[in-house]
Coordinates of C-alpha atoms (C1' of nucleotides) in Angstrom, one line a residue:
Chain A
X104 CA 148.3 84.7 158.3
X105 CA 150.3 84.6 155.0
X106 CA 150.5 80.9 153.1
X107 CA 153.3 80.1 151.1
X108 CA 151.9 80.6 147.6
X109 CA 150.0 77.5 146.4
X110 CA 149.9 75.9 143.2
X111 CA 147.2 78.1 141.4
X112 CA 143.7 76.4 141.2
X113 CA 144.8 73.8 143.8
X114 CA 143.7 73.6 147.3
X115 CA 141.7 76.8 145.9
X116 CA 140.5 77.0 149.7
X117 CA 144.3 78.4 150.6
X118 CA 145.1 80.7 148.1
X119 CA 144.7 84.6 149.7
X120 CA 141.2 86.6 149.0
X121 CA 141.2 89.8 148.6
X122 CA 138.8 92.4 150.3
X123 CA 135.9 93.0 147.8
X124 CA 133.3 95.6 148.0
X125 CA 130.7 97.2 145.6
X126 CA 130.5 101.4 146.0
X127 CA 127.2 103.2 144.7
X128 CA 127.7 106.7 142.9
X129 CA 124.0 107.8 143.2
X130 CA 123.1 111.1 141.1
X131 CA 120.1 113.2 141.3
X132 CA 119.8 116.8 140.8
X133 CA 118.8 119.4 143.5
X134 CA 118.0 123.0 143.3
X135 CA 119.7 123.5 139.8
X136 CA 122.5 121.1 140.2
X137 CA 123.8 117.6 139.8
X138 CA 124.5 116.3 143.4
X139 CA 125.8 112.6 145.0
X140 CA 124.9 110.8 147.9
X141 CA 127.7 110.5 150.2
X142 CA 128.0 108.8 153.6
X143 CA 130.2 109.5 156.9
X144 CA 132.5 106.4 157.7
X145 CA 131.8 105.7 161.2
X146 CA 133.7 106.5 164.3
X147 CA 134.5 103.0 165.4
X148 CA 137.8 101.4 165.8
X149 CA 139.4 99.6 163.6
X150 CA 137.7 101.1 161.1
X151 CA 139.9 103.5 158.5
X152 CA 139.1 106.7 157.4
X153 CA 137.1 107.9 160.2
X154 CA 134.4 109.7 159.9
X155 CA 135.2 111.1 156.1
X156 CA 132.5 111.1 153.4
X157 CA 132.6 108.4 151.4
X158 CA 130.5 106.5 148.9
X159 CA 127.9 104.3 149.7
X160 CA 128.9 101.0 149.4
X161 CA 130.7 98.1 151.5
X162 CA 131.7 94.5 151.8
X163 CA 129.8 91.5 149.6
X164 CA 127.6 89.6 151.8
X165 CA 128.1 85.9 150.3
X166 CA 125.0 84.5 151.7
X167 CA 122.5 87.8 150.8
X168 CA 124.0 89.1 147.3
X169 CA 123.7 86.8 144.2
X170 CA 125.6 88.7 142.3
X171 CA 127.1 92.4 142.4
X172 CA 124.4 94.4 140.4
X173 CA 121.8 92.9 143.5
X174 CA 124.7 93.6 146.1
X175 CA 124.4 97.3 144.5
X176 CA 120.7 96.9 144.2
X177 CA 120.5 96.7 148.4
X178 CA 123.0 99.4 149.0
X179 CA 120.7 101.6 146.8
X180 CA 117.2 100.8 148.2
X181 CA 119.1 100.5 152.2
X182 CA 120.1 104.5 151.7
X183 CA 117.5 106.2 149.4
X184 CA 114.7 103.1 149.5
X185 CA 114.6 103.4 145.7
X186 CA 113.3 100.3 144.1
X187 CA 114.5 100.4 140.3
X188 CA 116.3 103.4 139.5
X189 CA 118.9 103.4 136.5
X190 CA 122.1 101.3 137.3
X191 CA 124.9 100.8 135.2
X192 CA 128.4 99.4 136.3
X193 CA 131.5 102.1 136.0
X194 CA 134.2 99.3 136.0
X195 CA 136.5 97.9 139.3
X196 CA 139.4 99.0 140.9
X197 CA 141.6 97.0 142.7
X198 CA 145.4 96.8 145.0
X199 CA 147.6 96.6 147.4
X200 CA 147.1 100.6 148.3
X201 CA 144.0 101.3 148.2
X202 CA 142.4 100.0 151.7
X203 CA 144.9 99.7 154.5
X204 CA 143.4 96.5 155.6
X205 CA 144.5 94.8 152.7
X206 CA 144.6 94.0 148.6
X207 CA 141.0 94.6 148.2
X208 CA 139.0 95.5 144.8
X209 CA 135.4 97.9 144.5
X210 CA 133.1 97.1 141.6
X211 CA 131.4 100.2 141.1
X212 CA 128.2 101.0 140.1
X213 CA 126.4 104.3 139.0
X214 CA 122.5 105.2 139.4
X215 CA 120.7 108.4 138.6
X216 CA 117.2 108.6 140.3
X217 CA 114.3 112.0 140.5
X218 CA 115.1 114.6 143.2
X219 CA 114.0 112.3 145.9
X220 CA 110.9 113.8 148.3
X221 CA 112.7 112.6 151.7
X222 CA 116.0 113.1 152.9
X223 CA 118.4 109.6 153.1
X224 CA 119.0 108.1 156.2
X225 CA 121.6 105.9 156.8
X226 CA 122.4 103.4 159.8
X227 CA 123.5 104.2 163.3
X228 CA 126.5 106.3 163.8
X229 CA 126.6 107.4 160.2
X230 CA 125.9 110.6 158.5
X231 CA 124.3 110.7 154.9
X232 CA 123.6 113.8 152.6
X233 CA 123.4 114.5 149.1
X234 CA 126.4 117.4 147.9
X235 CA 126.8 118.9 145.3
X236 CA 129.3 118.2 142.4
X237 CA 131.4 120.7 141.3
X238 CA 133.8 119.8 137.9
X239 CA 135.1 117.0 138.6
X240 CA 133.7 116.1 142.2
X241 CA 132.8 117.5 145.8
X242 CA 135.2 120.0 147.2
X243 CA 136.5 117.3 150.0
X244 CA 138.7 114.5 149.9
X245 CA 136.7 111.3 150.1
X246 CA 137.9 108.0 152.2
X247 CA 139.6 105.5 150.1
X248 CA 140.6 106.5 146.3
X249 CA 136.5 107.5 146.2
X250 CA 137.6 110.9 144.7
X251 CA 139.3 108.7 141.7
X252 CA 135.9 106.4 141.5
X253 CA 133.6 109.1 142.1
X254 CA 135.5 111.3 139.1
X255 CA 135.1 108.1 137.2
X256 CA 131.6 108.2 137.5
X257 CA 131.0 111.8 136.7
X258 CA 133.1 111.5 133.4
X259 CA 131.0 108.1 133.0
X260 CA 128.0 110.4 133.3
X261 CA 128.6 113.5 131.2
X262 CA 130.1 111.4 128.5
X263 CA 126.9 108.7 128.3
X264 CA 124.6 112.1 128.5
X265 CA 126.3 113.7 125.5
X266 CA 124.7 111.0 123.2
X267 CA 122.1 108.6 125.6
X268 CA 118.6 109.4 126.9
X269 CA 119.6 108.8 130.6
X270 CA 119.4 112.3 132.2
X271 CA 115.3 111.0 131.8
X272 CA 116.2 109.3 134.6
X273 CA 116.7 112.7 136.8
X274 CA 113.1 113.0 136.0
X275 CA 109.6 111.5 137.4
X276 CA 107.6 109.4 135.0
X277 CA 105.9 112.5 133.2
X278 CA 107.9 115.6 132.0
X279 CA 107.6 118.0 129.7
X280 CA 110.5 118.5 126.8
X281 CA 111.1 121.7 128.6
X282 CA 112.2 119.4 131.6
X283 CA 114.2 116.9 130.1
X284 CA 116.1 119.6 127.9
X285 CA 116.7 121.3 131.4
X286 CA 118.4 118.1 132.8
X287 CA 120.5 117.8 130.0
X288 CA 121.8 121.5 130.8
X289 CA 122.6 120.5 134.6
X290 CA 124.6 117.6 134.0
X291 CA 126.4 119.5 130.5
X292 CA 126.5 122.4 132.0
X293 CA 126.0 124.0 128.6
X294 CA 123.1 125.8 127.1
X295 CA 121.4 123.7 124.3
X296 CA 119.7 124.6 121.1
X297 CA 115.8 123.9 122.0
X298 CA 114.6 123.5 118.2
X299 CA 117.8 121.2 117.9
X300 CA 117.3 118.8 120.8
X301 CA 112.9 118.7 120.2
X302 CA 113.9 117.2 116.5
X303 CA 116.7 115.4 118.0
X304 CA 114.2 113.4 120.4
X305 CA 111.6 112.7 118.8
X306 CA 113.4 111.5 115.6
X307 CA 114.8 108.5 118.4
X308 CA 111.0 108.0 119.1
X309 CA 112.3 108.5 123.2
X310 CA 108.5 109.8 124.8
X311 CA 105.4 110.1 123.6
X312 CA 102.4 112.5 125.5
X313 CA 100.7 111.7 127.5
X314 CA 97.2 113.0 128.0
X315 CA 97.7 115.9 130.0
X316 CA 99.8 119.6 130.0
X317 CA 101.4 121.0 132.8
X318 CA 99.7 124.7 133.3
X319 CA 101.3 127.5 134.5
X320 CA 101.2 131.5 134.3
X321 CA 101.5 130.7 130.3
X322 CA 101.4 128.4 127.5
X323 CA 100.4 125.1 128.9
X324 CA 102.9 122.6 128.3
X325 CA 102.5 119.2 126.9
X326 CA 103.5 116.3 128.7
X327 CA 105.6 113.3 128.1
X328 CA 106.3 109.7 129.3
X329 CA 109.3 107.4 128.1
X330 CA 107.9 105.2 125.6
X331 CA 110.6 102.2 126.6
X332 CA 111.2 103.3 130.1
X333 CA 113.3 100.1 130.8
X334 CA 115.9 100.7 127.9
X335 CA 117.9 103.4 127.6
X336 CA 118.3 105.5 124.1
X337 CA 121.2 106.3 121.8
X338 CA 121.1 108.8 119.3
X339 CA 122.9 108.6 116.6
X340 CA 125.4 111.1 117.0
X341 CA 126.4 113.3 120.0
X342 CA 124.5 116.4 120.8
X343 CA 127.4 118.8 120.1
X344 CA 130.2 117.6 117.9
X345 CA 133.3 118.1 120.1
X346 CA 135.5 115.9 121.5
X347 CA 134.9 113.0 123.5
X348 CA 136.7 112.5 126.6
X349 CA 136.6 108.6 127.6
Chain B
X268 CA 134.4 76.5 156.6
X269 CA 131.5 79.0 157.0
X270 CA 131.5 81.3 159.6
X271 CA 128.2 83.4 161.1
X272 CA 127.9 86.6 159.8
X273 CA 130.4 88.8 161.8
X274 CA 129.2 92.3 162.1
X275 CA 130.4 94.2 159.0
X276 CA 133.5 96.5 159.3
X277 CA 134.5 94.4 162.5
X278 CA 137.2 91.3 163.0
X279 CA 137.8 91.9 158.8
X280 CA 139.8 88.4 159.0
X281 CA 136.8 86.9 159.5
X282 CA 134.5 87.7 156.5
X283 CA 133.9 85.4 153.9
X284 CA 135.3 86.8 151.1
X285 CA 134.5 86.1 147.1
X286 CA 137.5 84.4 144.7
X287 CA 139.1 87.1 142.6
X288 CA 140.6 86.5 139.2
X289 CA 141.1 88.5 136.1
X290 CA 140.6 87.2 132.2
X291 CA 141.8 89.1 129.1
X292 CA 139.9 89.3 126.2
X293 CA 143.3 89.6 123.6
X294 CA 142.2 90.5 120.3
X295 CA 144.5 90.6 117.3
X296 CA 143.6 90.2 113.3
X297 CA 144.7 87.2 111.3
X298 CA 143.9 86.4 107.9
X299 CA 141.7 89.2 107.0
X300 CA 139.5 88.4 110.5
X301 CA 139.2 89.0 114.1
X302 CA 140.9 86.4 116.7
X303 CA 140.6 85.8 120.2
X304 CA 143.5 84.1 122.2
X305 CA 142.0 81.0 124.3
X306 CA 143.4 78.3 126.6
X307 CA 142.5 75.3 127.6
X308 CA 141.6 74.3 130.8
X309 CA 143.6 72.1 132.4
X310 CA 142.6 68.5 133.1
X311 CA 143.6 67.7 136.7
X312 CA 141.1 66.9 139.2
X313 CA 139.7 69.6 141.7
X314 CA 139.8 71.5 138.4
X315 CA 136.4 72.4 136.9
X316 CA 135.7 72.6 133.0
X317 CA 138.4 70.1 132.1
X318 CA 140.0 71.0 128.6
X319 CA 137.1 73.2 128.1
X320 CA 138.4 76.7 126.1
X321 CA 138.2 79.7 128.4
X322 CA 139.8 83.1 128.3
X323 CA 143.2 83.2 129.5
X324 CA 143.3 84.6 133.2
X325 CA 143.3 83.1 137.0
X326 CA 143.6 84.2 140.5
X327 CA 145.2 87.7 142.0
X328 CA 148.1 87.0 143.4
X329 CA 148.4 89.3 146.2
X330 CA 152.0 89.0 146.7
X331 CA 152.9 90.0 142.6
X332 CA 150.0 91.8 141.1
X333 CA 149.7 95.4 142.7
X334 CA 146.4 96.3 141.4
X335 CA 144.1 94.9 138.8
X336 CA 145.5 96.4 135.4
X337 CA 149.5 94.7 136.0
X338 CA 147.9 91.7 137.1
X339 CA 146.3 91.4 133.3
X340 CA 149.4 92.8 131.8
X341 CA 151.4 90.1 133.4
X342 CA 149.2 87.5 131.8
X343 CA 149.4 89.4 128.3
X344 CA 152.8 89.0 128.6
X345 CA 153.2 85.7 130.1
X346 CA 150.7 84.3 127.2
X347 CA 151.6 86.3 124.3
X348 CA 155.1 87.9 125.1
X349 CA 153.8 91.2 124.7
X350 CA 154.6 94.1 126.3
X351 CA 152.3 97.1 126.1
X352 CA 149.6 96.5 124.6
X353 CA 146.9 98.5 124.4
X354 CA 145.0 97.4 127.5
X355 CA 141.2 98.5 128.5
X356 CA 138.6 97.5 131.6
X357 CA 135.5 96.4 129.8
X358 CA 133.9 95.2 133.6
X359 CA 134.0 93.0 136.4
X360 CA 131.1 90.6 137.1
X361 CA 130.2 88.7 140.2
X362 CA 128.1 86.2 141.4
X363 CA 127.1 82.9 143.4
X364 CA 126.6 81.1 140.4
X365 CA 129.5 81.6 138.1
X366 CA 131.9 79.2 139.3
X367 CA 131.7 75.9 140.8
X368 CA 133.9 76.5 143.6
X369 CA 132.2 79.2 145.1
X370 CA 131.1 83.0 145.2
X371 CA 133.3 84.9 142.8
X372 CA 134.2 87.9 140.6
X373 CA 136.0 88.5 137.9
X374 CA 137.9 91.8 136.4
X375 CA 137.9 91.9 132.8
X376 CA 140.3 93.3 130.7
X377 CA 140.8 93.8 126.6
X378 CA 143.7 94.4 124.9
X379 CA 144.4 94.4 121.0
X380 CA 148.1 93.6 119.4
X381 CA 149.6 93.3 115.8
X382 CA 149.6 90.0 114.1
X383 CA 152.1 87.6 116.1
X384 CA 155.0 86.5 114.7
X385 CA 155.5 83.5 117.0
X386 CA 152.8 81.0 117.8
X387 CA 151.2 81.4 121.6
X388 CA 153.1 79.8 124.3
X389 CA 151.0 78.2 127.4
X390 CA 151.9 76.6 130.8
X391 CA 152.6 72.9 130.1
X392 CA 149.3 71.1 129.8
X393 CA 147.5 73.6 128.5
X394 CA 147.3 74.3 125.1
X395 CA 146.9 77.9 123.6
X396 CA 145.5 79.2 120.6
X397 CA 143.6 81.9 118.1
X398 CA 140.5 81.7 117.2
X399 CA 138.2 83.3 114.8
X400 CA 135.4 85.8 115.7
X401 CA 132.3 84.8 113.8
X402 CA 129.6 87.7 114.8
X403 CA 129.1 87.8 118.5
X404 CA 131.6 84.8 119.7
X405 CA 133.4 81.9 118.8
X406 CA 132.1 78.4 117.2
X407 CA 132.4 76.6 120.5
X408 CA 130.8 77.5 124.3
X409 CA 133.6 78.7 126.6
X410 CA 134.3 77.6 130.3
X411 CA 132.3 80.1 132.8
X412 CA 130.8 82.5 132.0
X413 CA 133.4 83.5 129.5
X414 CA 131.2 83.3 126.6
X415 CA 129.2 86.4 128.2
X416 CA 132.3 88.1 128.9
X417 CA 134.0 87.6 125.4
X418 CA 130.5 88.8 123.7
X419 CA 130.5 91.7 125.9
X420 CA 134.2 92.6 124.7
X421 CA 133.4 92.3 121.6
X422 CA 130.5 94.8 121.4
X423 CA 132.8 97.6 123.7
X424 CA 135.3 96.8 121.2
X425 CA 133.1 97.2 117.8
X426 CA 131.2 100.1 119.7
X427 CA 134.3 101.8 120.6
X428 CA 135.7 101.1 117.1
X429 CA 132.9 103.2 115.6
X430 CA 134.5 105.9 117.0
X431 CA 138.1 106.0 117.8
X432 CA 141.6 105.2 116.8
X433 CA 141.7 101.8 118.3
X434 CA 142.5 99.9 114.9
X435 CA 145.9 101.4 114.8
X436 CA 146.7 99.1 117.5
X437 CA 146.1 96.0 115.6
X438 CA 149.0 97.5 113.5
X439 CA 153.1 97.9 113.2
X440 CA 154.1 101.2 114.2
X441 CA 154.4 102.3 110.7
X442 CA 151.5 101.2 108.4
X443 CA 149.9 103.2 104.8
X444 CA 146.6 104.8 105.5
X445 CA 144.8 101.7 103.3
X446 CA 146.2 99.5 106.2
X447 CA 144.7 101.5 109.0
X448 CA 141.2 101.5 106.6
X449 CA 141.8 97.9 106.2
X450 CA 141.7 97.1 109.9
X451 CA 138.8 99.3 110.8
X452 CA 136.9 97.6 107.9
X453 CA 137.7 94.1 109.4
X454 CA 136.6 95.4 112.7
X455 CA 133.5 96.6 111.9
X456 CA 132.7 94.1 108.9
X457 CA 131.3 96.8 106.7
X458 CA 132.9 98.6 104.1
X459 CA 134.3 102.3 104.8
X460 CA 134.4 105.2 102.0
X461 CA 138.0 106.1 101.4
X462 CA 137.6 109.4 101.2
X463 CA 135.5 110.4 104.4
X464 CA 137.8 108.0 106.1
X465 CA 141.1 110.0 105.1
X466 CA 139.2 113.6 106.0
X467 CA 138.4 111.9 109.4
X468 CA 142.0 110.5 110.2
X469 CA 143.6 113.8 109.0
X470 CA 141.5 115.8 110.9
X471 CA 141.7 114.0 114.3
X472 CA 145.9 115.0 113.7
X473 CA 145.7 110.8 114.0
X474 CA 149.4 109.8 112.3
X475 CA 152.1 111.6 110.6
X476 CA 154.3 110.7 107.7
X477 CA 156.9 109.3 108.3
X478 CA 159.6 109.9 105.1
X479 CA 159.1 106.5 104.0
X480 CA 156.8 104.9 101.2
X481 CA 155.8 101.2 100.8
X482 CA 156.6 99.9 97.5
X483 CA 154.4 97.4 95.4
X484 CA 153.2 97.0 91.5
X485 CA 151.3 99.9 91.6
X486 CA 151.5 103.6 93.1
X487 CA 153.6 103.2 96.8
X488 CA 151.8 104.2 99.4
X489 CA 152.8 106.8 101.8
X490 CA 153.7 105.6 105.4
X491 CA 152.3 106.8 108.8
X492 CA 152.9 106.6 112.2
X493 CA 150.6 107.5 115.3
X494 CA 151.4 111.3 116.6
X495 CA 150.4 109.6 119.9
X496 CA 150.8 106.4 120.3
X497 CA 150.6 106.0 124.0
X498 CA 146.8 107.9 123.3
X499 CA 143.6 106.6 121.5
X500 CA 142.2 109.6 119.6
X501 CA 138.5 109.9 119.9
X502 CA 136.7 111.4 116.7
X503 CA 133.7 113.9 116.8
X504 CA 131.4 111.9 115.4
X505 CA 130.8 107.7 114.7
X506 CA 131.7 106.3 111.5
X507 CA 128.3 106.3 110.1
X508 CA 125.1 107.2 112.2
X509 CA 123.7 104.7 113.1
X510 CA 122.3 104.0 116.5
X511 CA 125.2 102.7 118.9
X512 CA 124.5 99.1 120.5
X513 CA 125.9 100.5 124.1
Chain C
dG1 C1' 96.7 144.2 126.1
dT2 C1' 101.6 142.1 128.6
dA3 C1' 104.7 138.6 130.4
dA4 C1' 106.3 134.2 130.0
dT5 C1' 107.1 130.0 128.4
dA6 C1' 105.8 126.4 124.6
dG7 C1' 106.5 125.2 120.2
dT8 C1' 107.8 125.8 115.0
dG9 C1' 110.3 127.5 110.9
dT10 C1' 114.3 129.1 108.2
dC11 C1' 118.9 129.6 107.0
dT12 C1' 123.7 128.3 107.5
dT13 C1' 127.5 125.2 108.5
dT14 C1' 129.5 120.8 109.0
dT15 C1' 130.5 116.3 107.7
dA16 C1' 129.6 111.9 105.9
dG17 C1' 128.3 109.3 101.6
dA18 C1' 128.7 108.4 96.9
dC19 C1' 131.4 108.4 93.2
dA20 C1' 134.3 110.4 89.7
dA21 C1' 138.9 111.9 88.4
dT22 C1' 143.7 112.0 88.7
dA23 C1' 148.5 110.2 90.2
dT24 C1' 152.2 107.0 90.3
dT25 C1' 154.4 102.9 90.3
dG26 C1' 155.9 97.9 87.9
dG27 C1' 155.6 95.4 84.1
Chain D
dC242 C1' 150.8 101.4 76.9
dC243 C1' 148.0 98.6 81.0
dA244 C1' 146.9 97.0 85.7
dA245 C1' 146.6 98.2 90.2
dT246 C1' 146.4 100.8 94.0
dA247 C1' 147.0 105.7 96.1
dT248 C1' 145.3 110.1 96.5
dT249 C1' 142.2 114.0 95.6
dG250 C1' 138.0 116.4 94.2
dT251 C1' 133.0 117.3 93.5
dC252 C1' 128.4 116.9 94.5
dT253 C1' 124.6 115.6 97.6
dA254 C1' 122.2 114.6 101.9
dA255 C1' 121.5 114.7 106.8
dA256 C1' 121.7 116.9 110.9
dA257 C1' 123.2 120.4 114.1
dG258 C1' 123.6 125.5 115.4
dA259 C1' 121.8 130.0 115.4
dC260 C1' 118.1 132.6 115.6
dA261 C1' 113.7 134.4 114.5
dC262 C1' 108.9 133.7 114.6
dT263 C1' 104.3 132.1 116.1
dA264 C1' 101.1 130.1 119.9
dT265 C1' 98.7 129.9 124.2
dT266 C1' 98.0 130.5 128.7
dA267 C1' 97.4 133.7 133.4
dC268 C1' 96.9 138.1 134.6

DNA sequence: GTAATAGTGTCTTTTAGACAATATTGG
DNA sequence: CCAATATTGTCTAAAAGACACTATTAC
């Protein structure tokens, strides 16, 4: 199947493809903690890495995907049937090593969505559950380099959270500060000053209340919505200053 | 050419798969401004965007490049003669629509170097050069997508700039503290206070002196080299606050 | 009243920003 | 001496960190 190496940019139909894929890191915290979605490879032959957890993700369908962020898009809604969660791209990874069926390259793509109500469900002969991350991943070895992507994504994560409003995205459309504040804790895992971070987001004019509190055995607490829900919020400096790692 | 949709996973050979190239965004500083290194594209047939300017970049070649990253440090070097630069993913993007000759993706790479001695080199028919960065681009539209690509380099560069020791980069190995100032001012296109600037550098244990000075009609300057070069030092805090643009 | 969480205020520390002052060379 | 740039110091302002205090509900 190998061709002599053509002229670059001639007979473009010759020249040797490589493999390429889009993986999902999806994020959602459950019970107190920041989990991912991970799915079983299947059992079939010829496929590698049977049955290890892996990310959700696969090959490009030409005809179906316009572009990768819609090729992510599917993957998303096919395991959790989220619409339009949060979805930013990690980066790509590509080589010779990294699938045994050849040079292939992943563009991978991060989302963080609420603690869904229903469990995933994935296709036929494949196993899908959320697991939960501890330091720098899930305590097994993933198919593929998906423990390198996946530690990618995480670092990705905490690092945008230091300094961002996504961790709003953990959280259905109305919250109180008490909420959002608490997300922020899960994915820092680090306490965080509450005086500090109720000046910090209201001075980026991230929510404003809504109309309602959210009672409970004492003081009712107020309740919030994003004010731009569709853009994502930068404060001006990070939340603790320490260093940055990526 | 097309073939039916073969069940995913299954007969691999048989998938239609996306073209794969890489483009590097090279950034150095001439004359007191940013450049961009662009090519030409070449003017043979079957070629599309004739002796438009693009990024330099091209197809994978599976047989030389044995993941991503080499693959863009070969072209550095084959363009610019460089060795190690410093070299960052700003993304990959993908689509239908993006090139004429079919589905494809790109992987996106940024590197910054010091001030070239020699002139660029190309292939033959092709001609290579710098060009100035006047706010989010260059003067003229680019081939592809490549003005999207080289805006969004730009931001992840003046973003990143806000915050870490990349301008050192765009430097000898030995340079005077107003040097390093210099570039980041460039970079950024606003002026910086000399003093917080010096506290900042100092502080992030940035360079060390070396036991030289640089001599001129006024007071020499002491000179500096990076403690670790092979890492980019990430400060505390930005530059000044002010909201980050991703 | 108490328990529990919501929300505010006060003081300290850190660091950038502005800008002044001093230092060291060549001429 | 002067011009020019290097280097340091001083004062102020902004924002985080720590922590105490007040507020409002269910019971």
């Amino acid at each position: 199947m190998k061709i002599s190496k053509p002229k670059q940019g001639i007979n473009i139909g010759n020249i040797e493809r490589p493999l390429t894929t889009v993986d999902v890191v999806i994020f959602t915290v459950l019970e107190e903690g920041l989990h991912v979605l991970l799915v079983s490879r299947p059992d079939t032959p010829d496929e590698p890495f049977k049955k290890m957890w892996a990310l959700p993700g696969g090959f490009i369908d030409i005809q179906e995907d316009i572009d990768l962020e819609s090729c992510a898009l599917r993957k998303l809604r096919q395991k959790t049937g989220v619409q339009s969660p949060y979805l930013e791209q990690v980066g790509s990874w590509g080589g010779l090593e990294r699938d045994p069926r050849g040079w292939s390259a992943t563009h991978v793509y991060f989302a963080m969505i609420p603690a869904p109500q229903k469990p995933p469900h994935g296709a036929q002969n494949t196993e899908i559950a959320w697991f939960p991350i501890t330091e720098h991943g899930v305590k097994m070895k993933l198919a593929f380099d998906h423990t390198k992507l996946l530690e990618a994504a995480i670092q990705r994560l905490r690092n945008k959270v230091e300094y961002t409003s996504l961790p709003a995205y953990l959280l259905q459309e109305e919250f109180t500060l008490s909420d959002l504040q608490h997300m922020y804790e899960i994915v820092l895992e680090r306490h965080i000053e509450k005086s500090a971070f109720r000046t910090r987001v209201f001075a980026a004019d991230l929510v404003e209340p809504v109309d309602k509190v959210r009672a409970g055995p004492n003081r009712p607490a107020q309740l919030y919505r994003l004010i731009h829900p569709k853009e994502i919020v930068y404060f001006p400096r990070t939340f603790s200053p320490r260093k940055i790692n990526e």
